[in-house]
Short mmCIF file of C-alpha atoms and ligand atoms in Angstrom, two decimals:
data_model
loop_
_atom_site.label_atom_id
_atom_site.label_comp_id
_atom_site.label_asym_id
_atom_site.label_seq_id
_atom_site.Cartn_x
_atom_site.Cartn_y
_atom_site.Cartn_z
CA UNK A 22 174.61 148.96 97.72
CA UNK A 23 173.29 145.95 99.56
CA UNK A 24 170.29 144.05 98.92
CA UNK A 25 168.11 140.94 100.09
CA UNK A 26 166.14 139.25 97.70
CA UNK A 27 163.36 137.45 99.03
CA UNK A 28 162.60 134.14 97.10
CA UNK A 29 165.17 132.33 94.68
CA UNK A 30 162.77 131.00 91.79
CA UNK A 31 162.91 134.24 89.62
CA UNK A 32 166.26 135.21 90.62
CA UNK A 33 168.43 134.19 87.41
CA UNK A 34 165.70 137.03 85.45
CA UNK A 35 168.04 139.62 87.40
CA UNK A 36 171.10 137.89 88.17
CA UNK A 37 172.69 139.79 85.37
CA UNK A 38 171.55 142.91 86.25
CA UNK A 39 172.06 143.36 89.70
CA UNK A 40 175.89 142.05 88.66
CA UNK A 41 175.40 144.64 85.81
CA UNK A 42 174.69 147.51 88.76
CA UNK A 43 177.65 146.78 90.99
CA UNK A 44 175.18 145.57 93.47
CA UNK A 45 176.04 142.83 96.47
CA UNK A 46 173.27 140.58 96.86
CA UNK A 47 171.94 138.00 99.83
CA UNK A 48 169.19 136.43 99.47
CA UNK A 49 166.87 134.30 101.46
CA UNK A 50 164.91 130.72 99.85
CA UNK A 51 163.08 128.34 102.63
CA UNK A 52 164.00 125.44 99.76
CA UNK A 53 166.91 124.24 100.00
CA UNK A 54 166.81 122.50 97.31
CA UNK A 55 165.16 125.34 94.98
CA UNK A 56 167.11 126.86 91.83
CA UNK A 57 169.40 129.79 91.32
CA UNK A 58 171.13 129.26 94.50
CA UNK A 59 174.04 129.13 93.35
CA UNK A 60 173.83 132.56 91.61
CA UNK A 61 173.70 135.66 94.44
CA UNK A 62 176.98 136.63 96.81
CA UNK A 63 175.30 135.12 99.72
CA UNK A 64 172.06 132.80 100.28
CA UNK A 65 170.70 131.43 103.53
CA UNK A 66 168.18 129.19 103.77
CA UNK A 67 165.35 130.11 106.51
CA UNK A 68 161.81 129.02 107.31
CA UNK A 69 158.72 130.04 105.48
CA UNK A 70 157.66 133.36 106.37
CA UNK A 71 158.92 136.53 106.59
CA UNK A 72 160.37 136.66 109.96
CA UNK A 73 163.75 134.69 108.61
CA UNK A 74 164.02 137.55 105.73
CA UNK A 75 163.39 140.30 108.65
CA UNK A 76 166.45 138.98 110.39
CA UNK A 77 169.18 138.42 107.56
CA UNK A 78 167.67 141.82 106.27
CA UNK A 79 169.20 143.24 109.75
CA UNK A 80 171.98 141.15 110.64
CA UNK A 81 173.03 142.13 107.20
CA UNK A 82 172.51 145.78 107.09
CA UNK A 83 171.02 145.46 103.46
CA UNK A 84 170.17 149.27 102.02
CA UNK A 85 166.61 147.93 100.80
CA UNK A 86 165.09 144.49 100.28
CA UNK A 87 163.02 143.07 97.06
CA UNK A 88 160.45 140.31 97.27
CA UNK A 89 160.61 138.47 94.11
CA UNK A 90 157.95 136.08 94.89
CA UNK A 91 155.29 135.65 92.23
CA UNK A 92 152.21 133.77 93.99
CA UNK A 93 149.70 134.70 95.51
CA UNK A 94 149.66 133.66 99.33
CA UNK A 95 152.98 134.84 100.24
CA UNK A 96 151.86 138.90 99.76
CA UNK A 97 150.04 139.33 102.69
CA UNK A 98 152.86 138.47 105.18
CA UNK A 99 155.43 140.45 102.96
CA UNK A 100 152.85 143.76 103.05
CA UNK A 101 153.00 143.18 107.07
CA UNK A 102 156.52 142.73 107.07
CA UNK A 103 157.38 146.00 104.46
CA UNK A 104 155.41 148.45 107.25
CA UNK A 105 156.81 146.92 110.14
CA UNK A 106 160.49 147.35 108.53
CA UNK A 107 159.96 150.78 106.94
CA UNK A 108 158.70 152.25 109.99
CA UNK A 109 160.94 150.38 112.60
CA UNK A 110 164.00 150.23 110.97
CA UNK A 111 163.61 152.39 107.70
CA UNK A 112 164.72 149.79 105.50
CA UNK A 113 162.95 150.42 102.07
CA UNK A 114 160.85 147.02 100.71
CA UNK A 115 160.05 147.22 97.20
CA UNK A 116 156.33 145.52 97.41
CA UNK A 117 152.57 146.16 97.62
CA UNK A 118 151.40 147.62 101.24
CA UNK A 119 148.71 145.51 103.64
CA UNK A 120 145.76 147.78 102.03
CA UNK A 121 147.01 147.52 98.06
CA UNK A 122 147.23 143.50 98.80
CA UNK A 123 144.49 142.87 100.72
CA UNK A 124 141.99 144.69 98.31
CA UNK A 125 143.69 142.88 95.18
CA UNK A 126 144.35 139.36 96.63
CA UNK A 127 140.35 138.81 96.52
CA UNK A 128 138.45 139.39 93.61
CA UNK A 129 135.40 140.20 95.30
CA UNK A 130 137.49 142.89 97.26
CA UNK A 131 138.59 144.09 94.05
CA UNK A 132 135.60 143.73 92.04
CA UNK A 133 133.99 146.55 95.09
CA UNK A 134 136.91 148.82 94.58
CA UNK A 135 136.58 149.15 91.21
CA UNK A 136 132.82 149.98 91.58
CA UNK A 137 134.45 152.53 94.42
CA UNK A 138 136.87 154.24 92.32
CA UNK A 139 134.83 153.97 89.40
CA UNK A 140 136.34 151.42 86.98
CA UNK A 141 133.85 149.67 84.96
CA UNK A 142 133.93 145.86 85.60
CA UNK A 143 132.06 142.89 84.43
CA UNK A 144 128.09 142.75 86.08
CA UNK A 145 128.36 140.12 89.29
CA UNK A 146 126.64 138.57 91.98
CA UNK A 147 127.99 137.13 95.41
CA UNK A 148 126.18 133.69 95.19
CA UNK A 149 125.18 131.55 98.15
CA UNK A 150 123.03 129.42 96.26
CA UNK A 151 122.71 128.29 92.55
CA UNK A 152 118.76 129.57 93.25
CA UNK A 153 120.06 133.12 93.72
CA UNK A 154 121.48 133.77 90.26
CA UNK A 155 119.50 136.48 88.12
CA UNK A 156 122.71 137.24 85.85
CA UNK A 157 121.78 135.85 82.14
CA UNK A 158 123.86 133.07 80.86
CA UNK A 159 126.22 132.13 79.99
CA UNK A 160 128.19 133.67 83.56
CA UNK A 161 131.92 133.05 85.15
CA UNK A 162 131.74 131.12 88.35
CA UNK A 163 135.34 131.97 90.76
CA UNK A 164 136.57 131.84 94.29
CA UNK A 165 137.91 135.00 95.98
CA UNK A 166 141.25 134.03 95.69
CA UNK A 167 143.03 131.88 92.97
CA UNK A 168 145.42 132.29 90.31
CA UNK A 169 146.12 130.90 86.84
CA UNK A 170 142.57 129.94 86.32
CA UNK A 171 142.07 128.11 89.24
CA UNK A 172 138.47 127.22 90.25
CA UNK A 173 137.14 129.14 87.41
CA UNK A 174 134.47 127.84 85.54
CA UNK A 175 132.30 128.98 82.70
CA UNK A 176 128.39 128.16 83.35
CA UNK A 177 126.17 127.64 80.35
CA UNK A 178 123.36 126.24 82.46
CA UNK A 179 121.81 126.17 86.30
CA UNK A 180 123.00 122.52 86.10
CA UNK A 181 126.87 124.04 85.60
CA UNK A 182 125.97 126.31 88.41
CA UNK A 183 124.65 123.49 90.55
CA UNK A 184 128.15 121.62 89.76
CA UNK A 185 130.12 124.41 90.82
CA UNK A 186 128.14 124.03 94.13
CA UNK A 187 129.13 120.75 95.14
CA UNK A 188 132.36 121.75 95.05
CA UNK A 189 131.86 125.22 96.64
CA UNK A 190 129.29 127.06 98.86
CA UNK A 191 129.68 130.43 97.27
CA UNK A 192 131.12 131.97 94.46
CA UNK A 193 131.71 134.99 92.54
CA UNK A 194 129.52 134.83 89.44
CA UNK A 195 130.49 137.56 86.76
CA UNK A 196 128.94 138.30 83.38
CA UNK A 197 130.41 136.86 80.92
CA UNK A 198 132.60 138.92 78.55
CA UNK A 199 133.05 138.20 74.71
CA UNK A 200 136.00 139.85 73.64
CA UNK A 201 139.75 140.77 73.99
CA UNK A 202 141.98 139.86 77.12
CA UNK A 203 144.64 142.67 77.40
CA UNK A 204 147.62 142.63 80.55
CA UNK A 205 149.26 145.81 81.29
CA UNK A 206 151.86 146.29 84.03
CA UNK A 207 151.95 149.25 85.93
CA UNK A 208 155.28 150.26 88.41
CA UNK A 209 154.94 152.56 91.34
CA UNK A 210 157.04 153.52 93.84
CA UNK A 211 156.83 156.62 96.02
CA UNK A 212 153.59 158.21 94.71
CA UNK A 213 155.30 158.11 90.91
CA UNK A 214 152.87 155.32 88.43
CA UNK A 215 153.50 154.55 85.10
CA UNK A 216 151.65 152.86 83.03
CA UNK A 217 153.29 150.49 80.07
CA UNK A 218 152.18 149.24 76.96
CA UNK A 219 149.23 146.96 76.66
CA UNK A 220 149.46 143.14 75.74
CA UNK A 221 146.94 141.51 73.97
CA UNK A 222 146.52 138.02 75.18
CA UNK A 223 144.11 136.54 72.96
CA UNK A 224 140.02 136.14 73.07
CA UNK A 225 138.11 134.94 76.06
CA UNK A 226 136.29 131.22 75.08
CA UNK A 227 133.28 129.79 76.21
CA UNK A 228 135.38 127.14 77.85
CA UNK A 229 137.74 129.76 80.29
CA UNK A 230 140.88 128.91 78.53
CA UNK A 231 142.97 130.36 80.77
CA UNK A 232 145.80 132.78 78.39
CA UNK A 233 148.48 131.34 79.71
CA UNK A 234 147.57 128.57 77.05
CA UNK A 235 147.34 131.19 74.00
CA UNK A 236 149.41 133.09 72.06
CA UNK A 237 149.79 136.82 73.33
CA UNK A 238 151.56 139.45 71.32
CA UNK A 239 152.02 143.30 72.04
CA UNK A 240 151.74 146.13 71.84
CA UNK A 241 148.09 145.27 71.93
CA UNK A 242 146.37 145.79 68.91
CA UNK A 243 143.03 145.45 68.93
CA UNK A 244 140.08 146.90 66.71
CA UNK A 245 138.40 149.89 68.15
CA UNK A 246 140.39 149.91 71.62
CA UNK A 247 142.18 152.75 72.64
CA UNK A 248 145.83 151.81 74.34
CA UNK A 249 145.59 155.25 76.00
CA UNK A 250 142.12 153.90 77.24
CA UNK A 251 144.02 151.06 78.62
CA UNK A 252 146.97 152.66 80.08
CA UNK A 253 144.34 155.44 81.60
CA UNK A 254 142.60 152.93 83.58
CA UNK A 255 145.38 151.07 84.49
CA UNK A 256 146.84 154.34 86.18
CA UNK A 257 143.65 154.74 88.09
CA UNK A 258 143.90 151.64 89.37
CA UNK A 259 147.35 151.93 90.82
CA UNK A 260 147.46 155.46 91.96
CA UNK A 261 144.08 154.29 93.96
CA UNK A 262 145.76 151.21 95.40
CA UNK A 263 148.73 154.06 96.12
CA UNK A 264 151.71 151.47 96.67
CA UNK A 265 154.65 150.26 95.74
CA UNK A 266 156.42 147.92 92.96
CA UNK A 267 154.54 145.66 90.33
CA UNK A 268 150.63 146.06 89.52
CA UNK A 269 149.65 143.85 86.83
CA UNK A 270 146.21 143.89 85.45
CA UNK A 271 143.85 141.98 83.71
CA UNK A 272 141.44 143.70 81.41
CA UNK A 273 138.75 142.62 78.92
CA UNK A 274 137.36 144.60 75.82
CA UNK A 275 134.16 144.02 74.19
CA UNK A 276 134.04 145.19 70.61
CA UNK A 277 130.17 144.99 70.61
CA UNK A 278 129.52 147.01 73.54
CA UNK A 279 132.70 149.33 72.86
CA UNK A 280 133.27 148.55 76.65
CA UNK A 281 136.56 148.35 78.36
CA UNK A 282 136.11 146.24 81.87
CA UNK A 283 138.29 145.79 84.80
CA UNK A 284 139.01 141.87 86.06
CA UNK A 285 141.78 141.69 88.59
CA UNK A 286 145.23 142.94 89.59
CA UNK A 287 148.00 141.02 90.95
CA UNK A 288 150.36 142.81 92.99
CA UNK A 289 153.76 140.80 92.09
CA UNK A 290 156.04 139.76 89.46
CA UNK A 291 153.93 138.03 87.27
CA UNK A 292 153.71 136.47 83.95
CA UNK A 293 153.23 139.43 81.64
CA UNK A 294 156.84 140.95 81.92
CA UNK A 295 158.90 139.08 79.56
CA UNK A 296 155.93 140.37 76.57
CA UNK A 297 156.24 143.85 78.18
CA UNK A 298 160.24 143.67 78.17
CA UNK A 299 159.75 142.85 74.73
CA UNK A 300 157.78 145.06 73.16
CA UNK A 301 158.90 148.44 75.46
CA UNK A 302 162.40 147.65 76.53
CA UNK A 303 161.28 148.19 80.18
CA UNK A 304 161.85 144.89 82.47
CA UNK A 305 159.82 145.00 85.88
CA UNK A 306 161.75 143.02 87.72
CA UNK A 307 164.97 145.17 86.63
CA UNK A 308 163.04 148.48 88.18
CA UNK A 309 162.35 147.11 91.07
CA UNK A 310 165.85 146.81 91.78
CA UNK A 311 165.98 150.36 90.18
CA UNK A 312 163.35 151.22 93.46
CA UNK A 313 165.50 149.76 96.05
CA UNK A 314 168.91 151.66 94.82
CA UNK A 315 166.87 155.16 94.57
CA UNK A 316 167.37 154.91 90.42
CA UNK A 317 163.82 154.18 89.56
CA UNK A 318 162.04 157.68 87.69
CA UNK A 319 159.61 158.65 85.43
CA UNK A 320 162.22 160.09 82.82
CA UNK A 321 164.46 157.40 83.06
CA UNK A 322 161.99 154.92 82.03
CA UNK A 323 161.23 157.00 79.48
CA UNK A 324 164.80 156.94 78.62
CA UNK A 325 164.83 153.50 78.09
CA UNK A 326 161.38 153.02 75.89
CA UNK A 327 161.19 151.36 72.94
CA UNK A 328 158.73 149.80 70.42
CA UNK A 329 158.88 146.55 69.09
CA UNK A 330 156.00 143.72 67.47
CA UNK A 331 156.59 140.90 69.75
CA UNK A 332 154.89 137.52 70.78
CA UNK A 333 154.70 135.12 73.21
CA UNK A 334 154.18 131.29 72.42
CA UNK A 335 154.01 128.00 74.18
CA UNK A 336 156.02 125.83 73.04
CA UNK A 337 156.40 122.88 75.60
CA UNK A 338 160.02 122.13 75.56
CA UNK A 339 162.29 124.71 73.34
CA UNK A 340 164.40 123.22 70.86
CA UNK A 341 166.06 125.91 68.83
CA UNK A 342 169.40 128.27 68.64
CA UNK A 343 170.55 128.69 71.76
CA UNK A 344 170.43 132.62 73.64
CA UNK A 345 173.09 134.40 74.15
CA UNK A 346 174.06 135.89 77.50
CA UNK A 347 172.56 136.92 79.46
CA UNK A 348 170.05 134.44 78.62
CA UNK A 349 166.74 135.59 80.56
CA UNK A 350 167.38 139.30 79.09
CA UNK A 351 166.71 140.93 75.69
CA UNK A 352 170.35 143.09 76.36
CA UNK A 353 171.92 140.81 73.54
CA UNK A 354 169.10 138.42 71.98
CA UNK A 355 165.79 138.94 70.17
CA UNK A 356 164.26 136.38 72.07
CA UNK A 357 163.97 134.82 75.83
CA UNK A 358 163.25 131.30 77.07
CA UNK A 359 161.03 130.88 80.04
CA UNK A 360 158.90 128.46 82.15
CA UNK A 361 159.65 125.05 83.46
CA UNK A 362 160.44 122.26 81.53
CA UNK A 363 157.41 121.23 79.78
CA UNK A 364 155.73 124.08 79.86
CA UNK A 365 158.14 126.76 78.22
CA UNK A 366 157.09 129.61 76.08
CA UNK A 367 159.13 131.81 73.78
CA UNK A 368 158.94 135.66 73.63
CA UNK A 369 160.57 137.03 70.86
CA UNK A 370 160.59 141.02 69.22
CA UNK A 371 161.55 142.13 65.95
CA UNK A 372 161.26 145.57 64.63
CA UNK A 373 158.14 144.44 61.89
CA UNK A 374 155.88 142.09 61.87
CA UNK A 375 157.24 140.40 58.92
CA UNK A 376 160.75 139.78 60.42
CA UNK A 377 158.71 138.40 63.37
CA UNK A 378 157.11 136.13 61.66
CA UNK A 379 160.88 134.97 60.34
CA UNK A 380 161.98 134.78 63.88
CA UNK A 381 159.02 133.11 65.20
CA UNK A 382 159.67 130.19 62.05
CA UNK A 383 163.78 130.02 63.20
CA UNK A 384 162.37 129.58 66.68
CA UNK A 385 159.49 126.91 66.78
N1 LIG B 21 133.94 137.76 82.98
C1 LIG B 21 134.64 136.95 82.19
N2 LIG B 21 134.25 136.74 80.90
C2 LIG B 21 134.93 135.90 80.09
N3 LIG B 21 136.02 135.18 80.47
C3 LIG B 21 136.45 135.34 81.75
C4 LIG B 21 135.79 136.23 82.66
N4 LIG B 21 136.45 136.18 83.84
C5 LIG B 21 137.48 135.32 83.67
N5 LIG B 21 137.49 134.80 82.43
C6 LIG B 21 138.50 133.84 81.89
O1 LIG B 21 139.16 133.20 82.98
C7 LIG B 21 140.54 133.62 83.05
C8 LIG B 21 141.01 133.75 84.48
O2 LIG B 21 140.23 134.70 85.18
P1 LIG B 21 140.88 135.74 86.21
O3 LIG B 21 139.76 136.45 86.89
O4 LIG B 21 141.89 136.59 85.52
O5 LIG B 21 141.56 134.76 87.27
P2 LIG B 21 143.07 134.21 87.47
O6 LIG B 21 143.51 134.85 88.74
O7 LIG B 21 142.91 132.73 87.61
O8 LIG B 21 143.91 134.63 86.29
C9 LIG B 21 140.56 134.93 82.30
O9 LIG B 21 141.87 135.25 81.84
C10 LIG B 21 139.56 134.63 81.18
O10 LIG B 21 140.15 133.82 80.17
MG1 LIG B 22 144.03 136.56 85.46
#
């Protein structure tokens, strides 16, 4: 087996297990100075865009090819490029289709297909004015597209509205939900979904801190909110969006209104799989190169389940015992290292919460 790998930065996640499979890899970066290039068989640097992949792809006769890109405006391009290839040339491409992305790369998009396929989501408005806002206060101000919190803003008064304004001529203005964030990752791949466990990732704050600033742990665990609730939904979701790879999703839980709403999916690797890995055994990124070499199924996921307490922290720069290999993997350690330098968080799993808590002290 032969595959291209689109995008270096999330490459040494695999590395190990596409060695681990016997597989030959090439892969294609538009930085040539970007990391992990020193890690697949072959790399070759190209322009942005997904015409350079396209070509190595066939000048290289690869069996399949894997996008592991994990922003947002890339997935558009690679959804044109995945039907063009799979219909011209029937090279598999383990990624979302032009419909899944292009009603999950805009929130408003998403926000209508929810109300579509009838997923309960947070109460909104399309504003084009602060004067056209009847939602009650306080309410989440966003752009269509955006990721990590960007250009979100929590409004407590017209005059935060009129803020957001000078900034922006519209926005996406969403009730405002007290409660729990939960992430669950979903993989597809030829009409097949399944759903994995839930992870909790803290409670939403008056200010919009963002969770990639809080601690997260999993499975989720949260009073009065049913996983299978969760996992349910999340299914929906995908099996509407009917495509391939990755679908992570953001939900939020309201204890008070027993409510479980839908926020947004992202249809890429993303930032919940090393807390999934953790607490299931079952690594995204590793399926998707299950996809491409026909070895991704329902039973053998099931195969590999687990269940684990586990938790995510920021830490800034890690300091502690050192991983073994292969570092980026749970195969031999308890715990995995991630994020640039600066801005690195820990995941680690233990079979109880109290030897967590152990690990967690050895760690920070
Ligand atoms: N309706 C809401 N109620 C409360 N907090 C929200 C709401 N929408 C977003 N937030 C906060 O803002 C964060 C980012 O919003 P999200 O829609 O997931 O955009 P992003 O693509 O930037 O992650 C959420 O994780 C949450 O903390
Ligand atoms: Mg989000």
């Amino acid at each position: 087996m032969k595959l291209l790998f689109i995008g270096s930065r999330l490459y040494d996640d695999i590395d190990w297990y596409v060695r681990s499979k016997g597989i030959e890899s090439v892969l294609t970066e538009s930085n040539e100075n970007a990391i992990n290039l020193d890690l697949p068989d072959q790399v070759f640097i190209v322009p942005r865009g997904m015409d350079g992949p396209k070509q190595v792809a066939l000048m290289q006769k690869v069996d399949a090819i894997v996008p592991l890109i994990g922003i947002d405006p890339p997935l558009i391009d690679v959804a044109r490029m995945k039907e063009e290839v799979e219909e011209e040339y029937g090279i598999p491409v383990i990624a979302a289709g032009v419909r899944a992305v292009e009603l999950t790369s805009n929130k408003i998009k998403t926000k209508a297909f929810y109300d579509e396929i009838g997923v309960v989501t947070p109460n909104y408005q399309i504003l084009n004015s602060p004067e056209e806002l009847t939602l009650d206060f306080p309410v989440v101000l966003k752009q269509g597209e955006g990721q990590g919190g960007k250009d979100i803003k929590v409004a407590k008064s017209i005059e935060d509205v009129e803020e957001y304004f000078t900034e922006f001529d519209q926005a996406l203005c969403e009730e405002f939900v007290e409660g729990s964030e939960i992430s669950i990752e979903v993989l597809g791949f030829n009409g097949e979904y399944v759903a994995l466990p839930p992870i909790y990732k803290g409670e939403t704050t008056i200010e919009g801190t963002h969770p990639l600033n809080k601690v997260k742990t999993g499975p989720c665990m949260v009073s009065g909110l049913d996983n299978n609730l969760v996992q349910h939904t999340a299914y929906k979701v995908a099996k509407n969006l009917a495509s391939d790879g990755i679908f992570e999703m953001d939900f939020m839980y309201s204890a008070k209104k027993d409510q479980l709403y839908a926020i947004e999916v992202n249809t890429r690797p993303n930032g919940t799989r090393y807390l999934t890995t953790a607490t299931c055994g079952v690594n995204s990124l590793c399926e998707l190169v299950d996809m491409a070499i026909g070895e991704f199924s329902l039973s053998n996921i099931s195969d590999k389940l687990k269940y684990f307490y586990s938790t995510e922290i920021p830490i800034g720069n890690y300091e502690g015992p050192a991983p073994n290999e292969p570092v980026k993997s749970f195969e031999d350690n308890d715990f995995v290292v991630h994020g640039p330098a600066g801005y690195q968080r820990v995941t680690a799993r233990a079979e109880s919460k109290e030897e967590l808590e152990k690990l967690v002290d050895k760690l920070t």
